[in-house]
PDB file of C-alpha atoms in Angstrom:
ATOM      1  CA  TYR A   1     -13.004  57.536  63.196  1.00 53.00           C
ATOM      2  CA  ALA A   2     -13.320  60.363  65.994  1.00 67.00           C
ATOM      3  CA  MET A   3     -15.555  59.476  69.116  1.00 73.00           C
ATOM      4  CA  LEU A   4     -18.414  61.967  70.175  1.00 80.00           C
ATOM      5  CA  PRO A   5     -18.236  62.683  73.987  1.00 84.00           C
ATOM      6  CA  GLU A   6     -20.883  60.715  74.875  1.00 87.00           C
ATOM      7  CA  GLU A   7     -19.588  57.798  72.823  1.00 81.00           C
ATOM      8  CA  SER A   8     -16.274  58.314  74.561  1.00 82.00           C
ATOM      9  CA  THR A   9     -18.124  58.436  77.910  1.00 88.00           C
ATOM     10  CA  GLU A  10     -20.330  55.069  77.098  1.00 87.00           C
ATOM     11  CA  ALA A  11     -17.243  53.787  75.854  1.00 81.00           C
ATOM     12  CA  PHE A  12     -15.287  54.176  79.407  1.00 84.00           C
ATOM     13  CA  ARG A  13     -18.058  52.771  81.313  1.00 86.00           C
ATOM     14  CA  ARG A  14     -18.323  49.939  79.629  1.00 83.00           C
ATOM     15  CA  ILE A  15     -14.795  49.135  80.049  1.00 82.00           C
ATOM     16  CA  VAL A  16     -14.981  50.311  84.008  1.00 83.00           C
ATOM     17  CA  THR A  17     -18.275  48.346  84.766  1.00 84.00           C
ATOM     18  CA  SER A  18     -17.278  45.342  82.604  1.00 78.00           C
ATOM     19  CA  ALA A  19     -15.175  42.078  84.125  1.00 72.00           C
ATOM     20  CA  ALA A  20     -11.542  41.783  84.497  1.00 70.00           C
ATOM     21  CA  LEU A  21     -10.714  41.476  80.613  1.00 70.00           C
ATOM     22  CA  PRO A  22      -7.585  40.559  79.708  1.00 74.00           C
ATOM     23  CA  HIS A  23      -7.654  43.212  76.549  1.00 76.00           C
ATOM     24  CA  VAL A  24     -10.014  46.018  75.324  1.00 74.00           C
ATOM     25  CA  ILE A  25     -10.349  47.479  71.923  1.00 71.00           C
ATOM     26  CA  VAL A  26     -12.328  50.703  71.316  1.00 70.00           C
ATOM     27  CA  SER A  27     -13.246  51.132  67.353  1.00 66.00           C
ATOM     28  CA  THR A  28     -15.354  53.744  66.053  1.00 64.00           C
ATOM     29  CA  GLY A  29     -14.629  52.197  62.910  1.00 67.00           C
ATOM     30  CA  ASP A  30     -15.461  48.723  61.000  1.00 67.00           C
ATOM     31  CA  LEU A  31     -12.752  46.523  63.370  1.00 66.00           C
ATOM     32  CA  PRO A  32     -13.449  43.569  60.962  1.00 72.00           C
ATOM     33  CA  ALA A  33     -12.185  45.733  58.238  1.00 70.00           C
ATOM     34  CA  ARG A  34      -9.267  47.114  60.050  1.00 66.00           C
ATOM     35  CA  LEU A  35      -7.899  43.769  61.155  1.00 68.00           C
ATOM     36  CA  ALA A  36      -8.296  42.626  57.349  1.00 70.00           C
ATOM     37  CA  LEU A  37      -5.860  45.923  56.446  1.00 64.00           C
ATOM     38  CA  TRP A  38      -3.210  45.422  59.274  1.00 65.00           C
ATOM     39  CA  THR A  39      -3.139  41.340  58.666  1.00 70.00           C
ATOM     40  CA  GLN A  40      -3.913  41.444  54.961  1.00 67.00           C
ATOM     41  CA  PRO A  41      -2.163  44.372  53.583  1.00 57.00           C
ATOM     42  CA  GLN A  42      -1.860  43.100  49.692  1.00 55.00           C
ATOM     43  CA  GLN A  43      -5.624  41.756  49.911  1.00 52.00           C
ATOM     44  CA  ALA A  44      -6.917  44.996  51.660  1.00 48.00           C
ATOM     45  CA  GLU A  45      -4.644  47.240  49.158  1.00 54.00           C
ATOM     46  CA  ALA A  46      -5.960  45.593  46.459  1.00 52.00           C
ATOM     47  CA  GLU A  47      -9.729  45.285  47.301  1.00 49.00           C
ATOM     48  CA  ASN A  48      -9.367  49.221  48.341  1.00 52.00           C
ATOM     49  CA  THR A  49      -7.732  50.325  45.088  1.00 55.00           C
ATOM     50  CA  VAL A  50     -10.372  52.397  43.290  1.00 59.00           C
ATOM     51  CA  ALA A  51      -9.030  55.432  42.053  1.00 74.00           C
ATOM     52  CA  HIS A  52     -10.959  58.943  42.456  1.00 79.00           C
ATOM     53  CA  ALA A  53     -10.646  62.226  40.810  1.00 82.00           C
ATOM     54  CA  ARG A  54      -8.156  64.911  42.347  1.00 82.00           C
ATOM     55  CA  PRO A  55     -10.173  66.562  44.755  1.00 81.00           C
ATOM     56  CA  ALA A  56     -10.694  70.488  44.720  1.00 82.00           C
ATOM     57  CA  LEU A  57      -7.496  71.984  46.363  1.00 83.00           C
ATOM     58  CA  ALA A  58      -6.358  75.860  46.783  1.00 86.00           C
ATOM     59  CA  THR A  59      -3.474  74.643  44.164  1.00 88.00           C
ATOM     60  CA  ALA A  60      -3.624  74.502  40.349  1.00 90.00           C
ATOM     61  CA  TYR A  61      -2.811  70.941  38.755  1.00 92.00           C
ATOM     62  CA  THR A  62       0.826  71.238  37.451  1.00 93.00           C
ATOM     63  CA  PRO A  63       1.879  67.548  36.122  1.00 94.00           C
ATOM     64  CA  PRO A  64       5.801  66.181  36.754  1.00 95.00           C
ATOM     65  CA  GLU A  65       8.622  68.295  35.390  1.00 95.00           C
ATOM     66  CA  ASN A  66      11.468  65.903  35.444  1.00 95.00           C
ATOM     67  CA  GLU A  67      11.673  61.932  35.878  1.00 95.00           C
ATOM     68  CA  LEU A  68      11.902  61.866  39.329  1.00 94.00           C
ATOM     69  CA  GLN A  69       8.867  63.783  39.907  1.00 94.00           C
ATOM     70  CA  GLY A  70       6.988  61.544  37.643  1.00 95.00           C
ATOM     71  CA  ILE A  71       8.079  58.585  39.483  1.00 95.00           C
ATOM     72  CA  ILE A  72       6.606  60.343  43.044  1.00 95.00           C
ATOM     73  CA  VAL A  73       3.440  61.230  41.267  1.00 95.00           C
ATOM     74  CA  LYS A  74       3.215  57.463  40.520  1.00 95.00           C
ATOM     75  CA  VAL A  75       3.402  56.290  43.664  1.00 95.00           C
ATOM     76  CA  TRP A  76       1.172  58.790  45.165  1.00 93.00           C
ATOM     77  CA  GLN A  77      -1.501  58.112  42.799  1.00 93.00           C
ATOM     78  CA  GLU A  78      -1.226  54.132  43.782  1.00 91.00           C
ATOM     79  CA  SER A  79      -0.964  54.693  47.181  1.00 90.00           C
ATOM     80  CA  LEU A  80      -3.672  57.438  47.311  1.00 89.00           C
ATOM     81  CA  GLY A  81      -5.980  55.899  44.771  1.00 88.00           C
ATOM     82  CA  MET A  82      -5.969  58.733  42.706  1.00 88.00           C
ATOM     83  CA  THR A  83      -6.225  59.658  38.955  1.00 86.00           C
ATOM     84  CA  GLN A  84      -4.136  62.426  38.824  1.00 88.00           C
ATOM     85  CA  LEU A  85      -2.611  64.788  41.239  1.00 91.00           C
ATOM     86  CA  GLY A  86      -0.347  67.965  40.512  1.00 93.00           C
ATOM     87  CA  ILE A  87       3.702  68.137  41.759  1.00 95.00           C
ATOM     88  CA  HIS A  88       2.354  71.085  44.111  1.00 95.00           C
ATOM     89  CA  ASP A  89      -0.484  69.255  45.750  1.00 94.00           C
ATOM     90  CA  ASN A  90       0.010  68.408  49.558  1.00 92.00           C
ATOM     91  CA  PHE A  91      -0.199  64.677  50.506  1.00 92.00           C
ATOM     92  CA  PHE A  92      -1.785  65.223  53.784  1.00 88.00           C
ATOM     93  CA  ASP A  93      -4.508  67.255  51.873  1.00 87.00           C
ATOM     94  CA  LEU A  94      -4.980  64.662  49.535  1.00 87.00           C
ATOM     95  CA  GLY A  95      -5.618  62.418  52.331  1.00 85.00           C
ATOM     96  CA  GLY A  96      -2.505  61.269  53.127  1.00 87.00           C
ATOM     97  CA  ASN A  97      -1.737  59.922  56.747  1.00 88.00           C
ATOM     98  CA  SER A  98       1.573  58.818  58.319  1.00 86.00           C
ATOM     99  CA  LEU A  99       1.231  54.977  57.665  1.00 88.00           C
ATOM    100  CA  THR A 100      -0.091  56.051  54.237  1.00 90.00           C
ATOM    101  CA  GLY A 101       3.215  57.703  53.977  1.00 91.00           C
ATOM    102  CA  LEU A 102       5.404  54.889  55.293  1.00 92.00           C
ATOM    103  CA  LYS A 103       4.169  52.868  52.580  1.00 92.00           C
ATOM    104  CA  VAL A 104       4.656  55.664  50.444  1.00 94.00           C
ATOM    105  CA  ILE A 105       8.834  55.620  51.243  1.00 94.00           C
ATOM    106  CA  GLY A 106       8.773  51.845  50.913  1.00 93.00           C
ATOM    107  CA  LYS A 107       7.501  51.902  47.648  1.00 95.00           C
ATOM    108  CA  LEU A 108       9.996  54.884  46.644  1.00 95.00           C
ATOM    109  CA  LYS A 109      12.998  53.108  48.027  1.00 94.00           C
ATOM    110  CA  LYS A 110      12.070  49.938  45.810  1.00 94.00           C
ATOM    111  CA  GLU A 111      11.282  52.224  43.008  1.00 94.00           C
ATOM    112  CA  LEU A 112      14.528  54.787  43.263  1.00 93.00           C
ATOM    113  CA  GLN A 113      16.468  51.647  44.652  1.00 92.00           C
ATOM    114  CA  ARG A 114      18.105  54.062  47.790  1.00 91.00           C
ATOM    115  CA  ASP A 115      17.219  54.785  51.023  1.00 90.00           C
ATOM    116  CA  ILE A 116      15.175  57.322  51.749  1.00 91.00           C
ATOM    117  CA  PRO A 117      14.623  58.719  55.391  1.00 89.00           C
ATOM    118  CA  VAL A 118      10.842  58.710  56.417  1.00 88.00           C
ATOM    119  CA  VAL A 119      11.215  61.983  57.453  1.00 91.00           C
ATOM    120  CA  ALA A 120      11.579  63.273  54.068  1.00 92.00           C
ATOM    121  CA  LEU A 121       8.072  63.239  53.376  1.00 92.00           C
ATOM    122  CA  PHE A 122       6.858  65.304  56.247  1.00 91.00           C
ATOM    123  CA  GLU A 123       9.905  67.962  55.520  1.00 92.00           C
ATOM    124  CA  GLY A 124       8.508  67.370  51.541  1.00 93.00           C
ATOM    125  CA  PRO A 125       4.989  66.912  51.768  1.00 94.00           C
ATOM    126  CA  THR A 126       4.561  68.157  47.846  1.00 95.00           C
ATOM    127  CA  VAL A 127       5.975  65.925  45.402  1.00 96.00           C
ATOM    128  CA  HIS A 128       7.873  69.096  43.828  1.00 96.00           C
ATOM    129  CA  ALA A 129       9.750  69.465  47.805  1.00 95.00           C
ATOM    130  CA  LEU A 130      10.285  65.833  47.924  1.00 95.00           C
ATOM    131  CA  ALA A 131      11.663  65.627  44.994  1.00 95.00           C
ATOM    132  CA  GLU A 132      14.246  68.927  45.258  1.00 93.00           C
ATOM    133  CA  ILE A 133      15.015  67.078  48.959  1.00 92.00           C
ATOM    134  CA  LEU A 134      15.690  63.536  47.462  1.00 91.00           C
ATOM    135  CA  SER A 135      17.931  65.369  44.567  1.00 88.00           C
ATOM    136  CA  ARG A 136      19.666  67.289  47.267  1.00 83.00           C
ATOM    137  CA  THR A 137      20.680  64.482  49.107  1.00 64.00           C
ATOM    138  CA  ASP A 138      21.896  62.637  45.827  1.00 56.00           C
ATOM    139  CA  ASN A 139      24.132  65.819  45.536  1.00 53.00           C
ATOM    140  CA  GLU A 140      25.390  65.663  49.190  1.00 54.00           C
ATOM    141  CA  SER A 141      25.671  62.158  48.779  1.00 53.00           C
ATOM    142  CA  ALA A 142      27.809  62.602  45.644  1.00 54.00           C
ATOM    143  CA  ALA A 143      30.124  65.524  47.826  1.00 53.00           C
ATOM    144  CA  VAL A 144      30.758  63.284  50.739  1.00 53.00           C
ATOM    145  CA  GLU A 145      31.476  60.329  48.427  1.00 61.00           C
ATOM    146  CA  GLU A 146      34.158  62.914  46.358  1.00 69.00           C
ATOM    147  CA  SER A 147      35.169  64.030  50.067  1.00 66.00           C
ATOM    148  CA  ARG A 148      36.139  60.759  51.299  1.00 71.00           C
ATOM    149  CA  ASP A 149      38.076  59.668  47.761  1.00 70.00           C
ATOM    150  CA  ARG A 150      40.222  62.250  48.186  1.00 75.00           C
ATOM    151  CA  GLY A 151      40.835  61.992  51.823  1.00 76.00           C
ATOM    152  CA  ASN A 152      41.627  58.210  50.964  1.00 77.00           C
ATOM    153  CA  ARG A 153      43.988  59.470  48.065  1.00 79.00           C
ATOM    154  CA  ARG A 154      46.200  62.226  50.793  1.00 82.00           C
ATOM    155  CA  ARG A 155      46.175  59.080  53.269  1.00 83.00           C
ATOM    156  CA  GLU A 156      47.798  56.614  50.514  1.00 84.00           C
ATOM    157  CA  GLN A 157      49.753  59.600  49.229  1.00 83.00           C
ATOM    158  CA  ARG A 158      50.875  60.330  52.960  1.00 84.00           C
ATOM    159  CA  SER A 159      51.479  56.241  53.468  1.00 82.00           C
ATOM    160  CA  ARG A 160      53.798  56.361  50.178  1.00 82.00           C
ATOM    161  CA  ARG A 161      56.127  58.992  51.479  1.00 82.00           C
ATOM    162  CA  GLN A 162      56.364  57.580  54.812  1.00 83.00           C
ATOM    163  CA  GLU A 163      57.317  54.279  53.520  1.00 80.00           C
ATOM    164  CA  ARG A 164      59.962  55.929  51.295  1.00 81.00           C
ATOM    165  CA  ARG A 165      61.317  57.945  53.945  1.00 80.00           C
ATOM    166  CA  VAL A 166      61.925  54.706  55.954  1.00 79.00           C
ATOM    167  CA  GLU A 167      63.792  53.376  52.816  1.00 78.00           C
ATOM    168  CA  MET A 168      65.917  56.349  52.411  1.00 78.00           C
ATOM    169  CA  GLY A 169      66.725  55.674  56.090  1.00 71.00           C
ATOM    170  CA  ASP A 170      65.203  59.418  57.139  1.00 60.00           C
TER     171      ASP A 170
END
């Protein structure tokens, strides 16, 4: 959807020379199709769900090695409209972009029933790397929860000791 220098010069000339317009939209693509995508995402998504073969990439195809990778692969295939993608294929090399990435994160949140930071996809742009980040996040969350529980138990013990001292007259 890029414009050539001549096209951008012509678009700028038209905008500057036109009567006072309240809004200006410059689109190098099919504007009605884009508007439909933004205003009716489910309908546009259903129309654009043509499955394509995996493109020729520098990475060899490697299938998912565990359940988490399998879930991520499934979501990416649905979102990118691909029939097959490997765990070492880069999301952005497959045609993903930031908008698609937001949709992928939303679908993964629903599928995995957990919070996933949006930056996770940018930090882990392959299925393998994203699964590692999500696994690490799980482990860190468990460690934080365990630490919080330990802290709560210690506070309760300290509180009981203080109550006993007060009862004994210390």
